[in-house]
Tab-separated table of C-alpha atoms in Angstrom:
chain	number	residue	atom	x	y	z
A	3	UNK	CA	29.304	52.214	110.154
A	4	UNK	CA	25.709	51.056	110.803
A	5	UNK	CA	25.391	48.656	107.627
A	6	UNK	CA	28.571	46.602	108.156
A	7	UNK	CA	30.689	44.930	110.618
A	8	UNK	CA	33.152	47.117	112.696
A	9	UNK	CA	36.007	46.269	115.037
A	10	UNK	CA	36.706	47.923	118.425
A	11	UNK	CA	40.230	47.615	119.461
A	12	UNK	CA	40.696	47.999	123.350
A	13	UNK	CA	43.707	47.921	125.353
A	14	UNK	CA	43.669	46.935	129.094
A	15	UNK	CA	45.759	49.666	130.863
A	16	UNK	CA	46.160	47.483	134.063
A	17	UNK	CA	47.367	44.223	132.225
A	18	UNK	CA	50.629	43.943	130.622
A	19	UNK	CA	49.558	42.206	127.020
A	20	UNK	CA	51.560	41.720	123.962
A	21	UNK	CA	48.480	41.954	121.660
A	22	UNK	CA	45.095	44.289	121.805
A	23	UNK	CA	41.737	42.682	122.618
A	24	UNK	CA	39.572	42.537	119.268
A	25	UNK	CA	35.951	42.359	119.818
A	26	UNK	CA	33.905	42.028	116.775
A	27	UNK	CA	30.423	43.274	116.965
A	28	UNK	CA	27.397	43.153	114.534
A	29	UNK	CA	24.238	45.296	114.140
A	30	UNK	CA	21.385	43.531	115.352
A	31	UNK	CA	18.640	41.803	113.091
A	32	UNK	CA	15.400	43.669	112.618
A	33	UNK	CA	12.496	41.867	113.529
A	34	UNK	CA	9.254	42.308	111.335
A	35	UNK	CA	6.190	41.224	112.921
A	36	UNK	CA	4.007	42.407	109.816
A	37	UNK	CA	1.529	45.317	109.329
A	38	UNK	CA	-1.417	45.438	111.846
A	39	UNK	CA	-4.431	43.461	111.231
A	40	UNK	CA	-7.998	43.832	111.325
A	41	UNK	CA	-10.608	41.452	110.490
A	42	UNK	CA	-14.422	40.275	111.132
A	43	UNK	CA	-14.934	37.287	112.849
A	44	UNK	CA	-16.831	34.363	111.039
A	45	UNK	CA	-20.754	35.030	111.263
A	46	UNK	CA	-21.360	31.221	111.888
A	47	UNK	CA	-18.495	30.820	114.672
A	48	UNK	CA	-18.176	33.952	116.070
A	49	UNK	CA	-14.285	33.685	115.787
A	50	UNK	CA	-11.549	34.774	113.277
A	51	UNK	CA	-8.620	32.602	112.275
A	52	UNK	CA	-5.450	34.948	111.992
A	53	UNK	CA	-2.113	33.957	110.831
A	54	UNK	CA	1.047	35.905	112.186
A	55	UNK	CA	3.871	36.196	109.848
A	56	UNK	CA	7.547	37.210	110.725
A	57	UNK	CA	9.273	36.073	107.538
A	58	UNK	CA	9.958	39.796	106.412
A	59	UNK	CA	12.550	40.067	109.404
A	60	UNK	CA	16.140	40.576	108.281
A	61	UNK	CA	19.439	39.495	109.520
A	62	UNK	CA	22.493	42.128	109.618
A	63	UNK	CA	24.954	42.514	106.751
A	64	UNK	CA	27.426	39.626	106.685
A	65	UNK	CA	24.788	37.087	108.748
A	66	UNK	CA	23.054	34.668	106.075
A	67	UNK	CA	19.873	33.800	108.133
A	68	UNK	CA	17.553	34.391	111.102
A	69	UNK	CA	18.406	31.552	113.662
A	70	UNK	CA	15.161	31.799	115.893
A	71	UNK	CA	12.195	33.413	116.008
A	72	UNK	CA	10.225	34.366	119.491
A	73	UNK	CA	6.590	35.457	119.871
A	74	UNK	CA	5.127	36.751	122.822
A	75	UNK	CA	1.572	37.772	123.438
A	76	UNK	CA	0.576	40.894	125.313
A	77	UNK	CA	-2.160	41.429	127.883
A	78	UNK	CA	-4.972	39.058	127.358
A	79	UNK	CA	-2.895	37.776	124.240
A	80	UNK	CA	-2.123	34.214	123.594
A	81	UNK	CA	1.273	33.004	122.907
A	82	UNK	CA	1.717	32.090	119.445
A	83	UNK	CA	3.367	28.362	118.820
A	84	UNK	CA	5.532	27.117	117.649
A	85	UNK	CA	8.375	29.730	117.641
A	86	UNK	CA	8.779	29.925	114.082
A	87	UNK	CA	8.555	32.624	111.348
A	88	UNK	CA	4.906	31.644	110.868
A	89	UNK	CA	3.380	30.161	113.950
A	90	UNK	CA	0.150	28.142	113.677
A	91	UNK	CA	-2.826	30.109	112.875
A	92	UNK	CA	-4.720	31.801	115.857
A	93	UNK	CA	-8.391	31.086	116.645
A	94	UNK	CA	-9.491	34.503	118.151
A	95	UNK	CA	-12.634	36.013	119.543
A	96	UNK	CA	-13.562	39.358	118.927
A	97	UNK	CA	-11.358	41.673	120.483
A	98	UNK	CA	-7.998	43.491	120.462
A	99	UNK	CA	-4.737	41.485	120.866
A	100	UNK	CA	-0.941	42.404	120.912
A	101	UNK	CA	2.136	40.453	120.097
A	102	UNK	CA	5.727	40.893	120.036
A	103	UNK	CA	8.348	39.249	117.697
A	104	UNK	CA	12.182	39.139	118.594
A	105	UNK	CA	14.475	37.530	116.128
A	106	UNK	CA	18.062	36.166	116.767
A	107	UNK	CA	20.995	35.378	114.575
A	108	UNK	CA	24.343	33.574	115.409
A	109	UNK	CA	27.568	35.700	114.303
A	110	UNK	CA	30.829	34.470	114.899
A	111	UNK	CA	29.808	32.114	117.605
A	112	UNK	CA	27.707	34.883	119.399
A	113	UNK	CA	24.088	35.218	119.515
A	114	UNK	CA	22.680	38.732	118.761
A	115	UNK	CA	19.149	39.580	119.341
A	116	UNK	CA	16.749	42.236	117.651
A	117	UNK	CA	14.444	44.721	119.400
A	118	UNK	CA	11.108	43.489	119.541
A	119	UNK	CA	8.669	44.541	116.947
A	120	UNK	CA	4.841	44.838	117.821
A	121	UNK	CA	1.706	43.774	115.717
A	122	UNK	CA	-1.808	44.841	116.976
A	123	UNK	CA	-4.693	42.565	115.779
A	124	UNK	CA	-8.170	43.646	115.867
A	125	UNK	CA	-11.092	41.140	115.566
A	126	UNK	CA	-14.451	42.783	115.099
A	127	UNK	CA	-17.722	41.274	115.728
A	128	UNK	CA	-19.186	39.364	112.802
A	129	UNK	CA	-20.952	41.491	109.970
A	130	UNK	CA	-24.549	41.225	109.735
A	131	UNK	CA	-25.873	39.559	106.606
A	132	UNK	CA	-28.077	41.097	104.359
A	133	UNK	CA	-31.083	39.264	102.547
A	134	UNK	CA	-32.818	41.126	99.690
A	135	UNK	CA	-35.391	38.607	99.266
A	136	UNK	CA	-36.328	36.269	96.537
A	137	UNK	CA	-36.216	37.465	92.710
A	138	UNK	CA	-39.647	38.556	91.427
A	139	UNK	CA	-41.686	38.501	88.182
A	140	UNK	CA	-44.520	40.741	87.677
A	141	UNK	CA	-46.781	41.238	84.565
A	142	UNK	CA	-48.444	44.569	83.672
A	143	UNK	CA	-51.980	45.021	83.545
A	144	UNK	CA	-53.631	45.061	79.730
A	145	UNK	CA	-53.845	48.738	80.144
A	146	UNK	CA	-50.961	49.463	82.494
A	147	UNK	CA	-47.529	50.846	81.999
A	148	UNK	CA	-46.019	50.608	85.219
A	149	UNK	CA	-46.565	48.200	88.476
A	150	UNK	CA	-45.658	48.572	92.029
A	151	UNK	CA	-43.427	46.060	93.616
A	152	UNK	CA	-42.724	45.243	97.229
A	153	UNK	CA	-38.991	44.630	98.114
A	154	UNK	CA	-38.544	42.606	101.674
A	155	UNK	CA	-35.263	42.844	103.649
A	156	UNK	CA	-36.622	41.473	106.791
A	157	UNK	CA	-34.843	38.207	106.800
A	158	UNK	CA	-31.575	39.959	107.159
A	159	UNK	CA	-29.351	38.459	110.245
A	160	UNK	CA	-27.145	39.966	112.865
A	161	UNK	CA	-24.834	38.207	114.778
A	162	UNK	CA	-25.686	37.092	118.422
A	163	UNK	CA	-26.172	39.912	120.918
A	164	UNK	CA	-26.855	42.474	118.078
A	165	UNK	CA	-29.663	43.174	116.008
A	166	UNK	CA	-30.266	45.092	112.422
A	167	UNK	CA	-29.981	48.702	113.169
A	168	UNK	CA	-30.374	50.159	109.388
A	169	UNK	CA	-31.347	49.201	106.023
A	170	UNK	CA	-30.338	50.994	102.658
A	171	UNK	CA	-31.830	49.893	99.251
A	172	UNK	CA	-30.574	51.040	96.011
A	173	UNK	CA	-30.903	50.366	92.383
A	174	UNK	CA	-27.984	48.815	90.710
A	175	UNK	CA	-28.343	51.236	88.117
A	176	UNK	CA	-27.869	54.521	89.789
A	177	UNK	CA	-30.210	56.390	87.035
A	178	UNK	CA	-33.165	53.624	87.556
A	179	UNK	CA	-36.185	53.835	89.861
A	180	UNK	CA	-35.273	54.069	93.289
A	181	UNK	CA	-36.990	52.338	96.183
A	182	UNK	CA	-38.822	54.286	98.731
A	183	UNK	CA	-38.427	54.559	101.536
A	184	UNK	CA	-34.589	53.614	100.865
A	185	UNK	CA	-34.057	53.066	104.563
A	186	UNK	CA	-36.943	50.441	105.509
A	187	UNK	CA	-37.011	46.828	105.966
A	188	UNK	CA	-39.613	46.642	103.657
A	189	UNK	CA	-40.109	49.135	100.504
A	190	UNK	CA	-41.580	49.383	97.277
A	191	UNK	CA	-40.613	50.728	93.726
A	192	UNK	CA	-42.843	51.616	90.809
A	193	UNK	CA	-41.308	49.984	87.504
A	194	UNK	CA	-42.148	49.777	83.923
A	195	UNK	CA	-41.286	46.944	81.329
A	196	UNK	CA	-37.847	45.622	81.755
A	197	UNK	CA	-35.233	43.803	84.173
A	198	UNK	CA	-34.141	45.602	87.331
A	199	UNK	CA	-31.565	44.649	89.930
A	200	UNK	CA	-31.754	46.178	93.416
A	201	UNK	CA	-29.091	46.003	96.271
A	202	UNK	CA	-29.473	46.125	99.895
A	203	UNK	CA	-26.874	46.687	102.729
A	204	UNK	CA	-27.795	46.435	106.429
A	205	UNK	CA	-26.002	47.919	109.522
A	206	UNK	CA	-26.131	46.168	113.160
A	207	UNK	CA	-26.159	47.853	116.227
A	208	UNK	CA	-22.479	47.704	116.712
A	209	UNK	CA	-22.220	49.491	113.379
A	210	UNK	CA	-20.972	46.730	111.350
A	211	UNK	CA	-22.166	46.795	107.778
A	212	UNK	CA	-23.028	43.807	105.657
A	213	UNK	CA	-21.871	42.868	102.108
A	214	UNK	CA	-24.456	43.992	99.616
A	215	UNK	CA	-27.183	41.580	98.765
A	216	UNK	CA	-29.112	41.815	95.543
A	217	UNK	CA	-32.578	40.785	94.061
A	218	UNK	CA	-33.756	40.900	90.525
A	219	UNK	CA	-37.103	41.868	89.321
A	220	UNK	CA	-38.542	41.387	85.783
A	221	UNK	CA	-41.604	42.955	84.772
A	222	UNK	CA	-43.222	41.775	81.622
A	223	UNK	CA	-45.889	43.346	79.203
A	224	UNK	CA	-49.356	41.764	79.642
A	225	UNK	CA	-49.728	38.998	76.751
A	226	UNK	CA	-52.717	39.732	74.288
A	227	UNK	CA	-55.193	36.928	73.794
A	228	UNK	CA	-55.535	35.549	70.334
A	229	UNK	CA	-58.689	36.835	68.305
A	230	UNK	CA	-60.563	34.173	66.488
A	231	UNK	CA	-61.767	34.898	63.140
A	232	UNK	CA	-64.151	32.564	61.253
A	233	UNK	CA	-64.708	34.525	58.352
A	234	UNK	CA	-68.069	36.107	57.024
A	235	UNK	CA	-71.486	34.312	56.941
A	236	UNK	CA	-72.015	32.366	53.604
A	237	UNK	CA	-75.172	31.613	51.580
A	238	UNK	CA	-75.147	28.565	49.116
A	239	UNK	CA	-77.452	26.648	47.049
A	240	UNK	CA	-77.975	22.999	47.298
A	241	UNK	CA	-76.933	21.086	44.230
A	242	UNK	CA	-80.252	19.468	42.690
A	243	UNK	CA	-78.965	16.176	41.871
A	244	UNK	CA	-76.623	15.356	44.814
A	245	UNK	CA	-78.730	17.405	47.193
A	246	UNK	CA	-75.314	18.730	48.872
A	247	UNK	CA	-73.798	22.025	48.973
A	248	UNK	CA	-70.137	22.882	48.935
A	249	UNK	CA	-69.017	25.143	51.825
A	250	UNK	CA	-65.392	26.645	52.367
A	251	UNK	CA	-64.372	27.738	55.827
C-alpha cells in the first residue's frame, strides 16, 4: 500500500539459502517548498527580502521527522543557505528566481530522499509612490456657495529607471464631487462648504501601481464681520445747578 510500510520477499534462485531475503521499503518523504512568491522590491533599496520555508514537508508514515533539507537554486538563482527548513532570507534584485527543495529521512538505517519540489519567486520593480499634496483649507467668499480647489500630484515618484505614466484621482466619497480631469498630475474640483478627502493612485512605465495617497480639503463659510450699534442720537438738558447733564450710552 502507498500509505504504509510494505515488505518484498525475494528468493535468490541461484543461491542455496535457508531464509528468504527481506527488504523493507518506505514511501519517500514529500518535499514542500511552499507556494510561489510574488513581491515588489523596496522603493529605497531596489531589492526584496524573501524568506523560503520548507517546513511543510512531511515524512512518510512510520518515520517521525525530516532528517535533512537540501535547497538548490535554478538558473541565475542563488543557493539558499544554510541547508535547513528555513534558510537565511534572500536579498534579491527584481527578476524571476527558481528554487528546488529535496528532503531526506532515515528509516531502518537507510536514507530515503524525496522528489524535488519547485518554487518560483518573482521580484517586481518597486511600486511608485503617490503624493497627493498637502491638506488644504479654503474660505468661501462672502456671497459664494462654492470654491474651486486645485489638487497637485506632481510630487509623486517612480523608481530609478522609470517614470510616472498615469494618474487617477477619486473622491473617497463616491457620491461626492469628482476632480476633473481625473487623470492629470494637476486637477481641480469645485466644492461647497464641508470636509472632503481625495485619493490619488499613480502608475509607472513598467505598469506598477502605487498605494493610494490622500489629501484632505476643508471649505469654510466666510466669517461675518461684527456690526457695532452705538444706539440712537440723544438730546439732553443741562442741570442748572450743577451745570452737568447725564447721558446713558
